[in-house]
Coordinates of C-alpha atoms in Angstrom, one line a residue:
X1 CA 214.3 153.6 -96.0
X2 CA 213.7 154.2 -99.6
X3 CA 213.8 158.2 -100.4
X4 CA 213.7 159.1 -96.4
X5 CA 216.6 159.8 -95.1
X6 CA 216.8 163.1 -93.6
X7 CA 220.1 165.1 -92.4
X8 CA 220.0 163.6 -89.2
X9 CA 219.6 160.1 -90.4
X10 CA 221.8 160.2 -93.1
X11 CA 224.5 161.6 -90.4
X12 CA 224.1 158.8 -88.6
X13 CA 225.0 156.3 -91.2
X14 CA 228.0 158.0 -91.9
X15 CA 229.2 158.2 -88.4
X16 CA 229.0 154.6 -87.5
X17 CA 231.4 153.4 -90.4
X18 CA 234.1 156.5 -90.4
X19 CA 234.3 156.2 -86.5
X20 CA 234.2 152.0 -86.0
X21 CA 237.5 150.6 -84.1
X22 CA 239.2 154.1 -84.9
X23 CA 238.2 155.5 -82.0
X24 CA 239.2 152.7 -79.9
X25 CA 242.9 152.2 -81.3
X26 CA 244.2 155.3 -83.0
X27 CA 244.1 158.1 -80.0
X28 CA 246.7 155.6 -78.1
X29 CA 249.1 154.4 -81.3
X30 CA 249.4 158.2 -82.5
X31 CA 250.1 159.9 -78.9
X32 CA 252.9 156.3 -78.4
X33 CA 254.5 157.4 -81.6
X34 CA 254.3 160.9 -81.5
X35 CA 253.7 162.4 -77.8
X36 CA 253.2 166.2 -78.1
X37 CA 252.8 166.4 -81.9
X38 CA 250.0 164.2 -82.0
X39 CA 247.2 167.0 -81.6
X40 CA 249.1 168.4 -85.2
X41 CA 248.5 164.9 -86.8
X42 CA 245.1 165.0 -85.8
X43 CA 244.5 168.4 -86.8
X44 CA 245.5 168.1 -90.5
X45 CA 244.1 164.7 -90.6
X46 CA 240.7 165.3 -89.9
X47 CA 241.2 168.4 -92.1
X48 CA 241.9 166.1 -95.2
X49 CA 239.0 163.7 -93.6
X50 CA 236.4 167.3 -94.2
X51 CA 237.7 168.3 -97.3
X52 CA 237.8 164.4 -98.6
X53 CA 234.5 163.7 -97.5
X54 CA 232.7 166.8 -98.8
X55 CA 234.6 166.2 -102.7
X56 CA 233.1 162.4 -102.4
X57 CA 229.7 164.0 -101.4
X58 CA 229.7 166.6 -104.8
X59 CA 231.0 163.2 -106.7
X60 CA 227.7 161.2 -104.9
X61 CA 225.5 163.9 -106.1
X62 CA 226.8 164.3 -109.8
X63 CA 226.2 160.4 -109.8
X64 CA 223.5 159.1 -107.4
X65 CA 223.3 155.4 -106.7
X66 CA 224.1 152.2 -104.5
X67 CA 227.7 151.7 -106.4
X68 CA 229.0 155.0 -104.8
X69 CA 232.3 156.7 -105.4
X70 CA 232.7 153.8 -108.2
X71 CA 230.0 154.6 -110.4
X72 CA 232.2 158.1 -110.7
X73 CA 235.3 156.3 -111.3
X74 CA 233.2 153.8 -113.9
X75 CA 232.0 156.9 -115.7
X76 CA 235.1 159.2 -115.9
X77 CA 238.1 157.1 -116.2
X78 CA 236.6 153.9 -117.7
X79 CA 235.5 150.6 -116.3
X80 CA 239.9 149.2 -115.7
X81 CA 240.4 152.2 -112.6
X82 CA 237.0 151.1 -111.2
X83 CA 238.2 147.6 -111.3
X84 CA 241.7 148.9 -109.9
X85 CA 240.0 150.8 -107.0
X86 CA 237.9 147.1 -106.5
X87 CA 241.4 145.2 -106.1
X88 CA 243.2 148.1 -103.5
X89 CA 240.0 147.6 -101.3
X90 CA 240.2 143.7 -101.4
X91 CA 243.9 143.9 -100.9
X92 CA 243.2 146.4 -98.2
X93 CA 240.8 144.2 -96.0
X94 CA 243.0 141.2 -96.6
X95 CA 244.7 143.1 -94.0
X96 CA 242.7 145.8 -91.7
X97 CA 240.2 143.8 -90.5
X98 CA 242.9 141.4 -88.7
X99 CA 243.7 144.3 -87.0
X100 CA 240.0 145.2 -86.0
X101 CA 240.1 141.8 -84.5
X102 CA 243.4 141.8 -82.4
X103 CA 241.8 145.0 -81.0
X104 CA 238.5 143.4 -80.3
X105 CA 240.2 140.2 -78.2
X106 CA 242.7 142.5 -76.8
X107 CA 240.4 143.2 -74.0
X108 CA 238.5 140.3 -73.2
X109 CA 241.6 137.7 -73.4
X110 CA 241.7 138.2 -69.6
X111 CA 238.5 136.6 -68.8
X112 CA 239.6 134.1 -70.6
X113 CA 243.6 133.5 -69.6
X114 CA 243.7 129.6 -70.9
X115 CA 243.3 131.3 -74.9
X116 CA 246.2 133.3 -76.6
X117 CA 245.2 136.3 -78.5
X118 CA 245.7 134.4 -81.3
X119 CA 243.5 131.7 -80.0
X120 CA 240.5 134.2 -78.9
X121 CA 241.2 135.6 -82.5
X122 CA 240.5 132.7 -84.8
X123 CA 237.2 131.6 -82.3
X124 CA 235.6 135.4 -82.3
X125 CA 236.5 135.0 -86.6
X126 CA 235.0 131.6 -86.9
X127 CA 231.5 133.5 -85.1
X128 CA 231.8 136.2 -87.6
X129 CA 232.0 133.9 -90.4
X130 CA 228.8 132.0 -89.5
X131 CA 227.1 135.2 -88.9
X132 CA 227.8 136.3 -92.6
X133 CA 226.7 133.3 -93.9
X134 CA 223.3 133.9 -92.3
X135 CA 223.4 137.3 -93.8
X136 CA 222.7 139.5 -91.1
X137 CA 220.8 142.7 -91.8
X138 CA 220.6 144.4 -88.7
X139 CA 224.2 144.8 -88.6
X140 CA 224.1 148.6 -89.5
X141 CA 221.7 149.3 -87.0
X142 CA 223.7 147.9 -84.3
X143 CA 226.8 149.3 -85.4
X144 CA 225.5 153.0 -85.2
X145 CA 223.5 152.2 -82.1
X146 CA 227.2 150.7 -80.8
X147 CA 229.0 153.7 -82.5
X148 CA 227.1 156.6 -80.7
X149 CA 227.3 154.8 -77.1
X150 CA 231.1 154.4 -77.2
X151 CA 231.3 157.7 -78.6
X152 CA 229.2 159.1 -75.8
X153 CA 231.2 157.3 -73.1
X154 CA 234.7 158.1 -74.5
X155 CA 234.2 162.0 -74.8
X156 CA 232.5 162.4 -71.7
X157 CA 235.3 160.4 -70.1
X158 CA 237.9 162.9 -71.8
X159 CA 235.6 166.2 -71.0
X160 CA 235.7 164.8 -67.1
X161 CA 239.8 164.2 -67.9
X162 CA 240.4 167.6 -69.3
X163 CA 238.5 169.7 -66.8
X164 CA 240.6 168.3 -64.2
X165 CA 243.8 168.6 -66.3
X166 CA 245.9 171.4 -64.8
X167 CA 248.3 171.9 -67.0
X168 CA 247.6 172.4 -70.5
X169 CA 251.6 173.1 -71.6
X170 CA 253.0 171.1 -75.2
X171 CA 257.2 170.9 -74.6
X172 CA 258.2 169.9 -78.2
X173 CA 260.8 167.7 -78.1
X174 CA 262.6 167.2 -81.3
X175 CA 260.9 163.5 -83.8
X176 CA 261.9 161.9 -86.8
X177 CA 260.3 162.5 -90.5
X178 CA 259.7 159.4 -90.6
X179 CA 257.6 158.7 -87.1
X180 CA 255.4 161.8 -88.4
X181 CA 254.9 160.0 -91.2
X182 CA 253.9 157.1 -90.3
X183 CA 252.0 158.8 -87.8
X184 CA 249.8 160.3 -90.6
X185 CA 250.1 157.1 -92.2
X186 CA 247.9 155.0 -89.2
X187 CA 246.1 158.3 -88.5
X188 CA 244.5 157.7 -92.0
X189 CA 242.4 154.8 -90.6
X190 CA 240.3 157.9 -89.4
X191 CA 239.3 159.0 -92.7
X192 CA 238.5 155.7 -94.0
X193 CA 234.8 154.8 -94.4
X194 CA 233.8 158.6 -96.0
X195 CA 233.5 156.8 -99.3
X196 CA 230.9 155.4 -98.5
X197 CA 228.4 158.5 -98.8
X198 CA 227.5 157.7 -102.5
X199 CA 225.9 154.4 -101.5
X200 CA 223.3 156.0 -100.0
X201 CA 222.5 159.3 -102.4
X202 CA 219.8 157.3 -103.9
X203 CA 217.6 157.3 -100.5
X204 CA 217.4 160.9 -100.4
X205 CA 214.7 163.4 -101.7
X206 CA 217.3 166.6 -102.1
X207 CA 220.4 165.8 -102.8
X208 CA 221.3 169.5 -100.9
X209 CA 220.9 166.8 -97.7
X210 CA 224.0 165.3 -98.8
X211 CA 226.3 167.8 -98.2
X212 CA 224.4 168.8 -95.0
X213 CA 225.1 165.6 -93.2
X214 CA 228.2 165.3 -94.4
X215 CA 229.0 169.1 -92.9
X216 CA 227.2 167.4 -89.4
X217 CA 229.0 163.9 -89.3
X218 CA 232.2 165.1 -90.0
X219 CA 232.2 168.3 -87.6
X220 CA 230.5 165.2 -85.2
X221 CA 233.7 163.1 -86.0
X222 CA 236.4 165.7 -85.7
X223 CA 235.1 167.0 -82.3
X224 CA 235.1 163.1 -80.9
X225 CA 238.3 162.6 -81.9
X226 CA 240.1 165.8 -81.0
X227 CA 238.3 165.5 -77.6
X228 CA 239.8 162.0 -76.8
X229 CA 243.1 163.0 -79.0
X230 CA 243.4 166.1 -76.2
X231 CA 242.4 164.2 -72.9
X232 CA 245.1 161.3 -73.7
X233 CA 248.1 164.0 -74.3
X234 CA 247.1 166.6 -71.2
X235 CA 245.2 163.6 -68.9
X236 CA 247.6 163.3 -65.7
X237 CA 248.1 159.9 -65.9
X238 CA 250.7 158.7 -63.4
X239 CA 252.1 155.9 -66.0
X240 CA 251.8 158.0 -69.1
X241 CA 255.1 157.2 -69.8
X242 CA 254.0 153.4 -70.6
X243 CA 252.6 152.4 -73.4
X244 CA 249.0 154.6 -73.3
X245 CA 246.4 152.3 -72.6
X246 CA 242.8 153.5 -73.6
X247 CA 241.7 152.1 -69.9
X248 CA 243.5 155.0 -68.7
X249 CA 240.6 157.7 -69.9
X250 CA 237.5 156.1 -68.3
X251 CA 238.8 154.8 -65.0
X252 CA 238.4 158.1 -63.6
X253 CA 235.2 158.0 -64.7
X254 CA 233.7 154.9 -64.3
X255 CA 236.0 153.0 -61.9
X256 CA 236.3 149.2 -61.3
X257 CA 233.6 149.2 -64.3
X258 CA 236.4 150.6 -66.4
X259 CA 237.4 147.2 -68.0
X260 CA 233.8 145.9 -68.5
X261 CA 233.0 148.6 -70.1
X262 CA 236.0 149.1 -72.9
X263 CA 235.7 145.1 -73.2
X264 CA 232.2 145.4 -74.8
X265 CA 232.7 148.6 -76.4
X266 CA 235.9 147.3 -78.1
X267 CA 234.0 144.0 -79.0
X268 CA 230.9 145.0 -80.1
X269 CA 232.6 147.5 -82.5
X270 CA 234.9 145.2 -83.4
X271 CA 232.7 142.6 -84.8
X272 CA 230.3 144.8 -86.0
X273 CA 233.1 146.4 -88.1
X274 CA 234.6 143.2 -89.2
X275 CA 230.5 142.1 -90.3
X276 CA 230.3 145.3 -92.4
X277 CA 234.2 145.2 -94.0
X278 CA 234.6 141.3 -94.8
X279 CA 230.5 141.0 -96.1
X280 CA 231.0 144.0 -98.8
X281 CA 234.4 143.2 -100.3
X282 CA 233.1 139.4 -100.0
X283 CA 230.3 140.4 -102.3
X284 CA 232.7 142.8 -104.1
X285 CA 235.0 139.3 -104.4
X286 CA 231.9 137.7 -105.9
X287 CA 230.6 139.9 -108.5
X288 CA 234.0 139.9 -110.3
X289 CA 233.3 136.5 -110.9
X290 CA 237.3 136.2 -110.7
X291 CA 237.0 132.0 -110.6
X292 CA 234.0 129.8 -109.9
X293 CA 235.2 129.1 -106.4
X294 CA 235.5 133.0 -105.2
X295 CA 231.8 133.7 -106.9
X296 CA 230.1 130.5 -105.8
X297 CA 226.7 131.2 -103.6
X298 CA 224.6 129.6 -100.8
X299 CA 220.4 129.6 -101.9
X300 CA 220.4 132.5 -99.4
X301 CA 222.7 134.1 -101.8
X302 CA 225.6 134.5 -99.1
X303 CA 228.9 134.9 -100.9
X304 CA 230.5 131.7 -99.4
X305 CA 233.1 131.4 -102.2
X306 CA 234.4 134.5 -101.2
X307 CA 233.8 134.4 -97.1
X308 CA 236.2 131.4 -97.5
X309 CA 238.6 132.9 -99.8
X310 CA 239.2 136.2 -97.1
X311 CA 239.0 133.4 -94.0
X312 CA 241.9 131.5 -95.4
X313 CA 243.8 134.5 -96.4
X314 CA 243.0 136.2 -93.0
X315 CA 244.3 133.0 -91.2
X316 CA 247.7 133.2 -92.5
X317 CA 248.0 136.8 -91.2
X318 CA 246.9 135.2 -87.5
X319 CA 249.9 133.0 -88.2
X320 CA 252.1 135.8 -89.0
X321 CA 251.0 137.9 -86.0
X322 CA 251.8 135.0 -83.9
X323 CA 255.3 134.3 -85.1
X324 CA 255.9 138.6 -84.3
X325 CA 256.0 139.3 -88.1
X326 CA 253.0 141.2 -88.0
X327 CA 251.4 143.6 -85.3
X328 CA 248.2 145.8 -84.9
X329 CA 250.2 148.8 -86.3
X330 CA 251.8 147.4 -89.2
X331 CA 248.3 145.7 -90.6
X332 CA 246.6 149.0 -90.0
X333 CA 249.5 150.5 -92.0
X334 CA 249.5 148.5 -94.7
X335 CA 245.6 148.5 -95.0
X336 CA 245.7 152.0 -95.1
X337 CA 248.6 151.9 -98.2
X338 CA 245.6 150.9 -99.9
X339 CA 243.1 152.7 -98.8
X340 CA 244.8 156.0 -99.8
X341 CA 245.8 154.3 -103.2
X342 CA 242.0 153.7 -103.4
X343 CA 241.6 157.8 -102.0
X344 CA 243.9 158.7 -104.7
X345 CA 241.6 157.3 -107.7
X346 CA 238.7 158.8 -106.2
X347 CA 240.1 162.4 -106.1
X348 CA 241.5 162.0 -110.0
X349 CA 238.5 161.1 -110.7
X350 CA 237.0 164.4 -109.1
X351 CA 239.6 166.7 -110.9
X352 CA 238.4 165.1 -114.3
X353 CA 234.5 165.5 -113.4
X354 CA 235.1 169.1 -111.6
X355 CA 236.8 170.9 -113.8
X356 CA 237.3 173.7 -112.0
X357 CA 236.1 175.4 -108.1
X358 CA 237.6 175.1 -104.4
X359 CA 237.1 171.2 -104.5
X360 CA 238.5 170.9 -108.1
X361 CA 241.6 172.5 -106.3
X362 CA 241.4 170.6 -102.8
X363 CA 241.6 167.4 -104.9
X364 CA 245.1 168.1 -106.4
X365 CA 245.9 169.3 -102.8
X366 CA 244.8 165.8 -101.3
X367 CA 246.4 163.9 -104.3
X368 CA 249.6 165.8 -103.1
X369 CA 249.4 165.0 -99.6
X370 CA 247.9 161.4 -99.5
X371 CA 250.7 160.5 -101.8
X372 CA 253.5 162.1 -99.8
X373 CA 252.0 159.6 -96.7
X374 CA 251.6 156.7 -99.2
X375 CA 255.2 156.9 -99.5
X376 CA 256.0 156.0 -96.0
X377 CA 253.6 152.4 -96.2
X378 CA 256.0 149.2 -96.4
X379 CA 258.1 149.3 -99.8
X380 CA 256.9 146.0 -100.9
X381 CA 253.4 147.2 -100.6
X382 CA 254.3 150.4 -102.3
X383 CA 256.1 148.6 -105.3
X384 CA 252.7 146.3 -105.3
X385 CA 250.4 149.6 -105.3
X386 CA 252.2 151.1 -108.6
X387 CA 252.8 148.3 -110.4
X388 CA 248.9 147.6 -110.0
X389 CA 248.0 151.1 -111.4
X390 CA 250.8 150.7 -114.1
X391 CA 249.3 147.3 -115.3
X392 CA 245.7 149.2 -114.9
X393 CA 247.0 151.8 -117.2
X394 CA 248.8 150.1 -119.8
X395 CA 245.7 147.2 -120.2
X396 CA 243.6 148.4 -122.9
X397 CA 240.0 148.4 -121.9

């Protein structure tokens, strides 16, 4: 793949990763939280998700190479903050991708009604973890190959919903701060996954291609999700006042193969997400050599150490989900508390190396606004988030 990726290509590797579960569970939790305004939250989210991804696109082409966003971070503010954005991530998929897997068994715990969520949970895990130990390689293939289909079948679903929608009308009804913040809060799951464009800057011949494909992907992303976004607010569901259920979009559409359907979509992306998430930050885990146990390899190189370390830790979140401490919505919150800490290192790292320009300026913008939605993640993660970046500051490197 070495030095031939093209626009197209490159698109497509950016697609898989930014779109993954998100488009399975956030269109449902935003419209439960936030009925009419929800179109708003996606609006200025995928905003932020544009502007973000084309400043981490300049910041992959001012420093080409596999390490990405961190190489930037390494480079401008010193080897601590690149740690510091290493430890947000860990901390962050200690708890996201137990979400990712609650969604995957969410749909297939039918055809199985002996096994508790939970129970479906820790046996789909234990497949993931032998999968990683075997080092699968295909697993980005699949995962854009799974990406485009559910993408496909999702907005066609919504196009067929919205053309025979009716009425089109938004009655705003009066919502709390704080339910549009933690809106934007989960909503941020949708940006996640952009900051990945550096890792692939050295496999292209112009580095102009960059910021193509990252025009393409995320005007391919914001289109999927406003599509699904509009058909679950104007659909004319006849139980829309339950819960939403994602079901709700393709039965129309596909009929008694509705379930099927969702089921393997939910499960394939699932996994695949959970392969891509737990593998890197269980290599991440391994190269900072943090104890013997945590960095010790298989012959095949497979970051074991690690692999077990996450396992364990994820677990105990299984437990805590099944005594109702935890939910989906809480983990994804949480997860994303660090993934905007992680966001907001990123950008300060742009407003050193820019200097000046329209993204010189968006980053102070973003810095601003992820910050404001930071503030409405759990407190105790919030306490742990600053006093993290005000040990970070105060070590001497």
């Amino acid at each position: 793949m070495l030095n031939k990726l093209n626009i197209f290509t490159l698109s497509g590797l950016m697609i898989g990763p930014v779109l993954g579960t998100g488009i399975i569970l956030l269109p449902p939790l935003i419209y439960d939280i936030t009925h009419e305004y929800s179109l708003f939250i996606w609006g200025m989210i995928l905003l932020c998700g544009v502007i973000f991804a084309l400043i981490f696109a300049k910041l992959s082409i001012i420093y080409k190479g596999e390490e990405g966003a961190s190489l930037a971070t390494k480079k401008v503010l010193g080897v601590k903050y690149q740690k510091l954005t290493a430890f947000y991530l860990i901390s962050a998929v200690c708890f996201g991708p137990v979400a990712v897997l609650l969604i995957g068994v969410e749909f297939i715990k039918e055809y199985f009604v002996s096994l508790s969520s939970i129970g479906m949970g820790v046996i789909v895990y234990l497949l993931i973890y032998l999968l990683l130990i075997q080092k699968i390689k295909v697993i980005g293939l699949i995962m854009l190959v799974a990406t485009s289909l559910t993408s496909i079948i999702l907005v066609y679903a919504s196009v067929n919903i919205l053309f025979e929608t009716s009425n089109y009308e938004i009655n705003l009804f009066s919502i709390s701060y704080q339910d549009i913040g933690y809106a934007f809060l989960l909503a941020f799951w949708a940006i996640v996954g952009w900051e990945i464009i550096g890792n692939y800057s050295a496999d292209v011949r112009d580095v102009t291609v960059i910021k193509k494909a990252v025009l393409y992907s995320s005007a391919i992303v914001t289109i999927i999700y406003i599509l699904i976004a509009s058909a679950v607010l104007f659909g004319d569901f006849t139980n829309k006042s339950d819960t939403f259920n994602l079901i709700w979009l393709l039965q129309p559409t596909f009929g008694i193969y509705s379930n099927l359907i969702l089921t393997l979509m939910s499960l394939i992306l699932s996994m695949g997400t959970l392969i891509m998430f737990i593998g890197g930050v269980a290599r991440l885990i391994s190269s900072l050599n943090l104890t013997r146990i945590t960095s010790y390899t298989l012959k095949s190189d497979a970051p074991i150490g690690a692999l077990t370390f996450l396992a364990i830790i994820h677990m105990g979140m299984l437990y805590l989900v099944s005594q109702n401490i935890l939910n989906i919505d809480k983990l994804v919150a949480i997860a994303d508390g660090f993934f905007i800490a992680n966001a907001i290192i990123g950008l300060a790292t742009a407003i050193k190396l820019f200097k000046k320009g329209f993204l010189y300026t968006c980053s102070y913008i973003l810095i601003a606004v992820f910050f404001i939605i930071l503030l409405f993640s759990n407190s105790y993660i919030l306490f742990f988030i600053i006093g993290l970046f005000i040990y970070t500051y105060l070590f001497k490197q």
